[in-house]
Coordinates of C-alpha atoms and ligand atoms in Angstrom, one line a residue:
X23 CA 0.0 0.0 0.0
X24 CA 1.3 3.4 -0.9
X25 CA 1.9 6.0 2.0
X26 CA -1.6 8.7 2.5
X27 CA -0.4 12.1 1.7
X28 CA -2.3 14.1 4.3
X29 CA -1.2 17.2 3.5
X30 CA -1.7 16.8 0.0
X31 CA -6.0 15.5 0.3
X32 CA -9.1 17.8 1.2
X33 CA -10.1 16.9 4.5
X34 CA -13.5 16.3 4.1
X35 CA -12.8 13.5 1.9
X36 CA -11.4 11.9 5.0
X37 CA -13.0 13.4 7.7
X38 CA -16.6 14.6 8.4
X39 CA -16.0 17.8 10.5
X40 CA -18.5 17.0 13.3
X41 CA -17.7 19.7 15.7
X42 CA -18.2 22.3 12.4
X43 CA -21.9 22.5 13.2
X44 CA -22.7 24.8 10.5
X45 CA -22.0 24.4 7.1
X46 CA -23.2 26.2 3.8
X47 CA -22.6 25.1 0.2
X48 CA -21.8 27.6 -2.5
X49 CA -22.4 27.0 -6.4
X50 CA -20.4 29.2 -8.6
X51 CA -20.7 29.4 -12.7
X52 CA -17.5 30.9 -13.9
X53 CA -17.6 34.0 -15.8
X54 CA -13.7 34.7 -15.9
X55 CA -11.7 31.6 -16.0
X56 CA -8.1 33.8 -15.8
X57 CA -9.5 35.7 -13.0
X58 CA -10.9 32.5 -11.1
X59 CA -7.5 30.8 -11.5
X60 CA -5.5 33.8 -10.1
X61 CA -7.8 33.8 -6.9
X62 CA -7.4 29.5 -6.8
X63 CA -3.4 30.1 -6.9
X64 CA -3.7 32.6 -4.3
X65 CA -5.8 30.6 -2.2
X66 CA -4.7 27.0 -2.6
X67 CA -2.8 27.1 1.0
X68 CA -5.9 27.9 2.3
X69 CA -8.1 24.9 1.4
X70 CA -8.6 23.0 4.7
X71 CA -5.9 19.4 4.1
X72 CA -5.7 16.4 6.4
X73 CA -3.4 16.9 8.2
X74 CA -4.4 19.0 10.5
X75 CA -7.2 19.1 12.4
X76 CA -10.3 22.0 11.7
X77 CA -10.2 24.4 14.5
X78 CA -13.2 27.4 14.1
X79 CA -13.5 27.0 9.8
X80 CA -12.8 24.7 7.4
X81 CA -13.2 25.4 3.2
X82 CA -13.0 22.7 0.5
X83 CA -13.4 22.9 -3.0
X84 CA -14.8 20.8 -5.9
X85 CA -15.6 21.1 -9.6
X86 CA -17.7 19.4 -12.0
X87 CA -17.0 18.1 -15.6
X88 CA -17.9 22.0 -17.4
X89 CA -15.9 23.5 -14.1
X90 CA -12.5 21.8 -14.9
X91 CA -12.6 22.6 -18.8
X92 CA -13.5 25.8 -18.4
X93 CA -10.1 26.1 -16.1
X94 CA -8.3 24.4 -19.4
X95 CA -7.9 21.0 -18.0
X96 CA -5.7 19.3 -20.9
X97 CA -7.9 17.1 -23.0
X98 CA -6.0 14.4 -22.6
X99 CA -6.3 14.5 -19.2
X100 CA -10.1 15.2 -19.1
X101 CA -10.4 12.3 -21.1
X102 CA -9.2 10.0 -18.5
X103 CA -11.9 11.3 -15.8
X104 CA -14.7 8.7 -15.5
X105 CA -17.7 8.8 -18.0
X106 CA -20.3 9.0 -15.6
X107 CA -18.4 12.1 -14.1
X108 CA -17.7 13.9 -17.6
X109 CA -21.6 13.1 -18.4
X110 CA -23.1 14.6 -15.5
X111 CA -25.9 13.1 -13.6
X112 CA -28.8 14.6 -15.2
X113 CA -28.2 12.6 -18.5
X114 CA -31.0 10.5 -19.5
X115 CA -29.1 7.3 -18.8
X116 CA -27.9 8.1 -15.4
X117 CA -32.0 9.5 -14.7
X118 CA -32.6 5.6 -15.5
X119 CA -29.8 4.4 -12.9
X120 CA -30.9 6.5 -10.3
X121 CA -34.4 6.7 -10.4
X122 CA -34.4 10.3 -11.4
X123 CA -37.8 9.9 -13.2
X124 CA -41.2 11.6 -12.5
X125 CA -41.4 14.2 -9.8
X126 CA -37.7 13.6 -9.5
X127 CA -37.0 14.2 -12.7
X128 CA -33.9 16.7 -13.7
X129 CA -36.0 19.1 -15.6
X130 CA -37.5 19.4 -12.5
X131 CA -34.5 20.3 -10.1
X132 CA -33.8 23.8 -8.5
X133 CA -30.2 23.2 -9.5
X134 CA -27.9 21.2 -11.8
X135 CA -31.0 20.1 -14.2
X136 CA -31.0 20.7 -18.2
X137 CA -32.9 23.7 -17.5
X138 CA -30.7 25.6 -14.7
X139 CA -27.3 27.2 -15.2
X140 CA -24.6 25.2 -15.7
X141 CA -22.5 24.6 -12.6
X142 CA -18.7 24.9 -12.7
X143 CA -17.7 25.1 -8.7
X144 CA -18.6 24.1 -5.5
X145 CA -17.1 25.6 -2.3
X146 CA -17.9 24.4 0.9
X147 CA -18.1 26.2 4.1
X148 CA -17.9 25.1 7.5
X149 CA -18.3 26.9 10.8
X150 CA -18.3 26.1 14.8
X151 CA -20.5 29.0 14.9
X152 CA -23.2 30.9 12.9
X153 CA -21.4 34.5 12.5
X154 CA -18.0 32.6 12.1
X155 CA -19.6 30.9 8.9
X156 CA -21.2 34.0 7.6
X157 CA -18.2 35.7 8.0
X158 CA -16.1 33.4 6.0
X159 CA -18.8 33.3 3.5
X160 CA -19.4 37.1 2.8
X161 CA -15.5 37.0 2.6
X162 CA -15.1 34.8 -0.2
X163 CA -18.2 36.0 -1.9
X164 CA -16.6 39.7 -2.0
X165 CA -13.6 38.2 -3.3
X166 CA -14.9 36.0 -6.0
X167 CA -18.1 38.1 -7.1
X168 CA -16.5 39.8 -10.0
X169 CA -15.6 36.9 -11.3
X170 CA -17.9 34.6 -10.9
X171 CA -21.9 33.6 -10.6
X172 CA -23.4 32.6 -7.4
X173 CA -25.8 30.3 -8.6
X174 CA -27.0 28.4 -5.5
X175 CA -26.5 29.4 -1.3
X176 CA -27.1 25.9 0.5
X177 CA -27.6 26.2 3.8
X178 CA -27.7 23.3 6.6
X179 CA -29.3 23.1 9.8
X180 CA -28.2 20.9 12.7
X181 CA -31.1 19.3 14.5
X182 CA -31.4 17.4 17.5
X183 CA -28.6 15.2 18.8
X184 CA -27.6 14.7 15.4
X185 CA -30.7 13.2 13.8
X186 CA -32.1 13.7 10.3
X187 CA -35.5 15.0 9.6
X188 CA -37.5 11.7 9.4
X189 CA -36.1 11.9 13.2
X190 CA -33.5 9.1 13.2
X191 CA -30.0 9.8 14.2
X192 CA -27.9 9.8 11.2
X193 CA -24.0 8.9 10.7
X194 CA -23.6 6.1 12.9
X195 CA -22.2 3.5 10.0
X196 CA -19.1 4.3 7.8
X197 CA -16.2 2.4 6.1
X198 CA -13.1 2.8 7.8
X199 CA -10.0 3.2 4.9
X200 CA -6.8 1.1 5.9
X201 CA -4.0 3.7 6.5
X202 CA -6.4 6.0 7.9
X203 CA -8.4 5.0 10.4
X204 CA -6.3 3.3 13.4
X205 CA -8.2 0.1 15.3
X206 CA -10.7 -0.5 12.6
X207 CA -12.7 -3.7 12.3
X208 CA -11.5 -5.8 9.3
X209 CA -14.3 -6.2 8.1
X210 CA -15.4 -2.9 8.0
X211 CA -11.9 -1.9 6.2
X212 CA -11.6 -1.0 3.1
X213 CA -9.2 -0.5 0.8
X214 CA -7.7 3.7 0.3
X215 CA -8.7 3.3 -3.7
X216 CA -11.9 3.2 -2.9
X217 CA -11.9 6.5 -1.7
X218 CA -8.8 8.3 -2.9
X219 CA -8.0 8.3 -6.6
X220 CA -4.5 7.0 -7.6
X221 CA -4.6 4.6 -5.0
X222 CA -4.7 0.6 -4.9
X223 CA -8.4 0.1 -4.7
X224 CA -10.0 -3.8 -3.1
X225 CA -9.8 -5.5 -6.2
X226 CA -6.2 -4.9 -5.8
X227 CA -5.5 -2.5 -8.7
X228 CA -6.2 1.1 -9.3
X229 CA -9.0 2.3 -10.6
X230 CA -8.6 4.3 -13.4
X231 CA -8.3 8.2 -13.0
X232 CA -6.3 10.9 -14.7
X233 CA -3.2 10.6 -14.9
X234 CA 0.1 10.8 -17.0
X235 CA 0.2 14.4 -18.8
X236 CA 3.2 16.9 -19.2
X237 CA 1.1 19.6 -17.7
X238 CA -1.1 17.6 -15.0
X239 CA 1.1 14.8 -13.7
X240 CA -1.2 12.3 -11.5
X241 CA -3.9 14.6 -11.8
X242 CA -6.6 12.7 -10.0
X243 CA -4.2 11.0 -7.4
X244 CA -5.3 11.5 -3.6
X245 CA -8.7 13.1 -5.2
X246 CA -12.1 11.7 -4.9
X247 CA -15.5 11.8 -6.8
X248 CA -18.3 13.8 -4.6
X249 CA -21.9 12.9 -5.5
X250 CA -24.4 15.9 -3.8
X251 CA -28.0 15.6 -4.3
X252 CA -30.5 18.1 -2.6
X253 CA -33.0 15.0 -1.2
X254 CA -36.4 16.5 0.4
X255 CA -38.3 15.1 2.9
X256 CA -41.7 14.6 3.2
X257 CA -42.0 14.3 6.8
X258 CA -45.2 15.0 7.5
X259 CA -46.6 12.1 5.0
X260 CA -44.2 9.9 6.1
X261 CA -45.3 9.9 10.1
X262 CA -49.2 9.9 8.7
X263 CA -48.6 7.1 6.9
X264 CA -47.2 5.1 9.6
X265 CA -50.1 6.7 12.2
X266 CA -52.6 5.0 9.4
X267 CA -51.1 2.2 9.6
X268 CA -51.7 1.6 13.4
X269 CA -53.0 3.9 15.9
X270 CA -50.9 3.6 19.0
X271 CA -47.7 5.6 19.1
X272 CA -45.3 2.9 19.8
X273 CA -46.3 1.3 16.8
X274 CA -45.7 3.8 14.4
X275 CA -42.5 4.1 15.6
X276 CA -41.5 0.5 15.3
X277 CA -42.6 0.6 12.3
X278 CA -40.1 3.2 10.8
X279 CA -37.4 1.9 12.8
X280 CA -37.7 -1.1 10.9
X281 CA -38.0 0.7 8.0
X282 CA -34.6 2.6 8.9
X283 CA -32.9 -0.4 10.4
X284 CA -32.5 1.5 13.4
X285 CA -34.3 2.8 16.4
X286 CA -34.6 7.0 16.6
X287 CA -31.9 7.0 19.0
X288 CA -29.8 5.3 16.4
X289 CA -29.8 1.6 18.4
X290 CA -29.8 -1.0 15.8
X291 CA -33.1 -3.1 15.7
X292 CA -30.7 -6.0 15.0
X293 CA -29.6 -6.2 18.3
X294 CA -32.6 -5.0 20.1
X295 CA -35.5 -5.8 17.7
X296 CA -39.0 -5.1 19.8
X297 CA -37.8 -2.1 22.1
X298 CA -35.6 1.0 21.8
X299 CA -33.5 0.7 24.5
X300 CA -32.9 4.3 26.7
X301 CA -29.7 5.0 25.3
X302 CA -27.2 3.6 23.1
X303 CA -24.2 2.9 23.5
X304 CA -21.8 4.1 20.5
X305 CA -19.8 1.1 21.2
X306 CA -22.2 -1.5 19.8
X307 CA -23.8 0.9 17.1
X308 CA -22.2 -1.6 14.5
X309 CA -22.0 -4.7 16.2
X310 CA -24.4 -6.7 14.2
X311 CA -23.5 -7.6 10.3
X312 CA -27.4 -9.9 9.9
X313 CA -25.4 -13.1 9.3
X314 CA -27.8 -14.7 12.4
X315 CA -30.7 -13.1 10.5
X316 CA -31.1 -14.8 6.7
X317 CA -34.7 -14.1 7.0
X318 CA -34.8 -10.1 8.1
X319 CA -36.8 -11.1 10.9
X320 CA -35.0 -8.7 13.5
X321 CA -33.8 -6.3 10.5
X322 CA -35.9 -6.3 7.4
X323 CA -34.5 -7.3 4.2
X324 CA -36.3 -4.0 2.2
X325 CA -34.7 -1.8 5.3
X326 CA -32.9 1.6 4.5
X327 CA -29.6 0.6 6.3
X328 CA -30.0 -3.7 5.0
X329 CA -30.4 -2.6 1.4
X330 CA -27.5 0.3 1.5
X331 CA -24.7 -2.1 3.2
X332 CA -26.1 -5.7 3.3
X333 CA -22.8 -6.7 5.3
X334 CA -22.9 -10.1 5.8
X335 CA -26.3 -10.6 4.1
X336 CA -26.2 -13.7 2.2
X337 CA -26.2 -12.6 -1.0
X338 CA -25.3 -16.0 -3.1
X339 CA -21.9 -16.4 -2.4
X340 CA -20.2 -19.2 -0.6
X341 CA -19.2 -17.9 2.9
X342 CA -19.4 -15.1 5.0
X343 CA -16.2 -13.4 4.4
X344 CA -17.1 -14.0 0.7
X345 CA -20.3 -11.6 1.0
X346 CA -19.0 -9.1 2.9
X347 CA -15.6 -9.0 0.7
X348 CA -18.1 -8.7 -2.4
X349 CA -20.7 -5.9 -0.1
X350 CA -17.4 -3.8 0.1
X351 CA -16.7 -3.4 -3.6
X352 CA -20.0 -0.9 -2.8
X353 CA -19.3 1.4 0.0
X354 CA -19.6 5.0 0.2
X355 CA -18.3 7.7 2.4
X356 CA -21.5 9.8 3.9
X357 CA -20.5 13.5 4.5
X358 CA -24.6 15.1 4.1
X359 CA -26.0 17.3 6.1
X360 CA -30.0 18.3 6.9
X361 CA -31.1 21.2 5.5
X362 CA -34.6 23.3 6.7
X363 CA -35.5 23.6 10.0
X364 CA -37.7 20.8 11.6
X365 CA -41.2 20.1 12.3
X366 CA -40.5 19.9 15.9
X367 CA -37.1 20.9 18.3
X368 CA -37.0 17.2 19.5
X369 CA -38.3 15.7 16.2
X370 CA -41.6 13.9 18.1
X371 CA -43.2 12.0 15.8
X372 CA -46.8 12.9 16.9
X373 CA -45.6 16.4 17.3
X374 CA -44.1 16.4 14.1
X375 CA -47.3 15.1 12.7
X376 CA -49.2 18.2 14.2
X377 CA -46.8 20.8 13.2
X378 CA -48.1 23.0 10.6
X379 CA -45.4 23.9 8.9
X380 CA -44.8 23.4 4.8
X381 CA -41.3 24.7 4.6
X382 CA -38.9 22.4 2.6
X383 CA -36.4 20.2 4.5
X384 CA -34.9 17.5 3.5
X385 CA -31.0 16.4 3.5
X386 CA -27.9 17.6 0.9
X387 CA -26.7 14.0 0.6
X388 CA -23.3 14.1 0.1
X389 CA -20.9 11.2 -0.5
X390 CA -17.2 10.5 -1.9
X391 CA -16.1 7.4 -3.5
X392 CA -13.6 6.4 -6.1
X393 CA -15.9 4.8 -9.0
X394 CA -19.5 6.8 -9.2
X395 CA -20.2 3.5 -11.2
X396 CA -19.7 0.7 -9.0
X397 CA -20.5 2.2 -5.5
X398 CA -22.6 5.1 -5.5
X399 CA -24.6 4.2 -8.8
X400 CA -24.5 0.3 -7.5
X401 CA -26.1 1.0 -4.3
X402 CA -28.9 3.6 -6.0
X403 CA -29.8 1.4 -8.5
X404 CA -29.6 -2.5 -7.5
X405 CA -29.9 -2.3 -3.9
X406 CA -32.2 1.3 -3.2
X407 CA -34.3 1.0 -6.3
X408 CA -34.5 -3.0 -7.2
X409 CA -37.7 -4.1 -5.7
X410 CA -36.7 -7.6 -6.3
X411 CA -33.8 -6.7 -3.8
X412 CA -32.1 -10.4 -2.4
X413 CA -35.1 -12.6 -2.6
X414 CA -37.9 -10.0 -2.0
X415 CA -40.5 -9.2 -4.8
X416 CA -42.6 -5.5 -4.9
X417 CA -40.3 -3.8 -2.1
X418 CA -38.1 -0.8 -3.1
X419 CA -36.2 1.2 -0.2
X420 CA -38.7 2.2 1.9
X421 CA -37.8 5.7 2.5
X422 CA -36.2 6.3 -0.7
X423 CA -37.4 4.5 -3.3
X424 CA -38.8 6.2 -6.5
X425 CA -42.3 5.2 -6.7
X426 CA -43.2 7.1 -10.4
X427 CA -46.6 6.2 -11.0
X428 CA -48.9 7.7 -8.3
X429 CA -52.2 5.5 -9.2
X430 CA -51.0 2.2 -9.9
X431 CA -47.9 1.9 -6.8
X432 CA -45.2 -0.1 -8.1
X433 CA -42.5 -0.9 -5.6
X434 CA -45.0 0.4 -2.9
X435 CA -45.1 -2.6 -0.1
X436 CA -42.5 -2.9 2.6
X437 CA -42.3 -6.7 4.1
X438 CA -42.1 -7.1 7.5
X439 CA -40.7 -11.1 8.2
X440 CA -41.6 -11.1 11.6
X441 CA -42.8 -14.6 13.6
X442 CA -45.2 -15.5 13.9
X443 CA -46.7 -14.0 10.9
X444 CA -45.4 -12.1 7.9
X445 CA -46.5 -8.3 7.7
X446 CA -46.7 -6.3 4.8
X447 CA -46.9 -2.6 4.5
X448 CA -49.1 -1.2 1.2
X449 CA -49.0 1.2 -1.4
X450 CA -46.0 3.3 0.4
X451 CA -46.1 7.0 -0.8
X452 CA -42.8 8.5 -2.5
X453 CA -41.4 10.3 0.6
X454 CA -38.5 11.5 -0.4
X455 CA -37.7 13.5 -3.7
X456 CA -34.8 14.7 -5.9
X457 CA -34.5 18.4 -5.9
X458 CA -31.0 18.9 -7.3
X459 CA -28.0 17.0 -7.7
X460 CA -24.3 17.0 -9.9
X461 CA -21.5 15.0 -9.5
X462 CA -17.9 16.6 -8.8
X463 CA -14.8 16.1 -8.6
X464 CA -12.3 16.8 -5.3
X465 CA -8.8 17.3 -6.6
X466 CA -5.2 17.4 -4.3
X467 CA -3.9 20.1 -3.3
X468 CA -1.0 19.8 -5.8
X469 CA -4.0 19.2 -8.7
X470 CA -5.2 22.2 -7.4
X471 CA -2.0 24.2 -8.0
X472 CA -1.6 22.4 -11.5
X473 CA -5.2 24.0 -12.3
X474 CA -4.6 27.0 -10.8
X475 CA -1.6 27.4 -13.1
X476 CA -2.1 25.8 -16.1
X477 CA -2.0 28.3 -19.1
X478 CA -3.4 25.8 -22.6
Ligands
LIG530 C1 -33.4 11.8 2.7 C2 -32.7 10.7 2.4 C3 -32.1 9.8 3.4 C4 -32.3 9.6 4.7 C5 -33.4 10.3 5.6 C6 -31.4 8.6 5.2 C7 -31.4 8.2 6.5 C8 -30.4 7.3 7.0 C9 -30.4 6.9 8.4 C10 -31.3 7.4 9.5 C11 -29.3 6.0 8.5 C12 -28.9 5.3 9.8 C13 -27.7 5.9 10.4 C14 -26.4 5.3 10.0 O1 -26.3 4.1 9.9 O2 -25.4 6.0 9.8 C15 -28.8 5.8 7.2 C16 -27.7 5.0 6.9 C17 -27.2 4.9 5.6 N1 -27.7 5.5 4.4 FE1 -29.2 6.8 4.3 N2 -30.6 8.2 4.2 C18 -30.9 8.9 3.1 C19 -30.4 8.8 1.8 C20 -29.4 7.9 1.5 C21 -28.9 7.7 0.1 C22 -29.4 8.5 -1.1 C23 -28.0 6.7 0.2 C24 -27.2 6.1 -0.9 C25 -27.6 5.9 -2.1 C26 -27.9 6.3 1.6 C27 -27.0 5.4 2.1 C28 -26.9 5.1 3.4 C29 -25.9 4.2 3.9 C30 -24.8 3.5 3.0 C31 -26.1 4.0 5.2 C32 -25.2 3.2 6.2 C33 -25.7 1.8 6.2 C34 -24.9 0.9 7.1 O3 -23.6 0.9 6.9 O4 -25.4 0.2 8.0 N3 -28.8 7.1 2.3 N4 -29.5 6.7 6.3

């Protein structure tokens, strides 16, 4: 394995900023590409890098396909980016992939569809307070605004004890990356290539990235691909349709923990499958890989957190360590935040349900991986959107899945296999919904330099 150079990766490729509780994203369209590049050369040093930690701010930047040839990129070296990345993600084949159809559709989006401005740049802020992130915004923005577009202001909003809207506390489950991430389980371990570009990935080899030019030597090396989409919630249907389902309280909730996987308080309904216990202990938040649970009677097959890392799951393959090796070839790296403020302060389901409020909210899903194809793509389209998903027949993700045709509910049931008797939710609404999305690109700091200085 080759060396991690720290000082030369974005830090928020490698780590998530959690005491940064405020965070803003910033879409720029480039309007003068000589001008942008003298600010980038200026600022390079002062892109937050791993190897130090954040203290009160931290600033990385990304760009998409248009972004980097509009800074002259070489072609040759554009040419070796991925094709999913130099197509974009509003094409009509990656729509297909992702489910990006009906109300989700691109031509729909506030951002990054076929009929919103192209985006070139994304910037993004972090804070450990409110005026500390506004500051560093209206800082850059005065710097940059002759120059560039602002085309979208993200904002995020931290709720409750780190939940997500739905009310479910989010971030509990990553991959660790060998090299990284000291005392890691092994089989939680992944290779760095399937994070960090350049780098030996787990089949063993390196997935292919740019690389090799006179101008832009090892280009892509020790960057990784960001996938962002803008996902809203519809958290108010989502709580009603549980309440339909059964009247008392505790059952709605049980019943969207076993949609999630997990219990509000984030305790994994693997390992305590009837009750949330009161607290839970971070400890055992992964201690569970549903290889004493072939039938998804504690954890549902169709479940949010089953479908999105099956772990041990038997999928067809021989052994354990053969399902999990093969589960691991689709990992991603979650770095999203909520956005919008919620229903209720302590996210209350009944309260939430209540609450009349129709502001958006929803979460900016971020992730990083090293192939869009084979992990983020792979996990959208056979596992989140396959409603034939290991063994099971009309069941898409339950809080995700795209469920196009209103009238006749394809995908909508969520199976429940539960002793004595099977239970089967019905006709699940769409509860989530695609509002924007691109997919970018996270170079080095030395890539950044090349960029910054490159003069085609
Ligand atoms: C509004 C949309 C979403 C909501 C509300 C949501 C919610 C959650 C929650 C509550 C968890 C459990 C906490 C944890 O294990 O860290 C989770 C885990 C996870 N989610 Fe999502 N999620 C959303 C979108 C997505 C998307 C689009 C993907 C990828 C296509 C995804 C992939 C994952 C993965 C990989 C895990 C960890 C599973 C594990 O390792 O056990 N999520 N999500």
């Amino acid at each position: 394995m080759q060396p991690i150079n720290f000082p030369n990766i974005q830090s928020l490729i490698l780590y998530a900023y959690k005491d940064l509780h405020h965070a803003t994203y910033l879409m720029l369209h480039i309007e003068h590409p000589d001008l942008f590049k003298q600010w980038l050369s200026d600022n390079v040093d002062n892109f937050t890098t791993s190897d130090c930690q954040a203290e009160s701010t931290a600033i990385n930047i990304a760009f998409t396909a248009p972004g980097l040839n509009k800074l002259n990129l070489s072609q040759h070296t554009y040419q070796q980016f991925s094709r999913e990345f130099k197509e974009g993600i509003a094409t009509t084949k990656r729509s297909q992939v992702l489910g990006d159809e009906a109300s989700n559709s691109p031509e729909k989006w506030n951002w990054g569809g076929p009929s919103t401005p192209v985006i070139d740049v994304l910037l993004l802020c972090y804070a450990d307070s409110d005026s500390a992130l506004k500051a560093q915004i209206s800082h850059i923005t005065t710097e940059i605004e002759a120059y560039t577009t602002q085309l979208q202001e993200l904002s995020t909003h931290s709720l409750f004890e780190r939940k997500e809207h739905f009310g479910f506390k989010d971030g509990l489950s990553q991959p660790k990356i060998a090299g990284i991430h000291t005392n890691a389980k092994e089989n939680n371990t992944l290779a760095p290539g399937e994070l960090l570009l350049g780098q030996e990935s787990g089949y063993g080899t390196t997935t292919p990235f740019p690389h090799d030019n006179e101008n832009f030597k090892h280009f892509g090396k020790d960057g990784s691909y960001l996938v962002f989409r803008q996902l809203e919630q519809d958290v108010k249907g989502f709580w009603h349709y549980l309440d339909k389902q059964n009247t008392e309280e505790d059952n709605k909730v049980y019943l969207a923990a076993k949609m999630v996987g997990r219990w509000p308080n984030g305790a994994p309904i693997s390992l305590f499958p009837t009750q949330e216990p009161d607290h839970l202990n971070p400890a055992i938040a992964n201690d569970f890989n549903y290889s004493d649970d072939p039938q998804g009677n504690l954890c549902p097959m169709a479940s949010h957190i089953r479908r999105t890392n099956p772990r041990a799951t038997d999928l067809g393959l021989s052994n354990v360590k053969d399902n999990i090796a093969s589960v691991n070839h689709h990992r991603i790296i979650r770095r999203g935040r909520p956005y919008g403020k919620p229903l209720h302060k302590h996210l209350s389901p009944t309260a939430m349900m209540k609450a009349d409020d129709s502001e958006p909210r929803g979460l900016h899903f971020l992730c990083f991986n090293a192939d869009l194809s084979r992990q983020f793509e792979f996990i959208q389209q056979t596992w989140v959107n396959n409603e034939k998903f290991n063994g099971l027949y009309n069941d898409l993700d339950p809080l995700l899945g795209t469920r196009p045709k209103e009238h006749d509910i394809s995908g909508g049931d969520f199976t429940i296999s539960q002793k004595p008797m099977r239970h089967k939710l019905k006709n699940i609404p769409q509860f989530v919904t695609t509002k924007g999305g691109a997919y970018f690109f996270m170079p080095s700091i030395s890539a950044l330099k090349q960029l910054a200085n490159s003069n085609q």
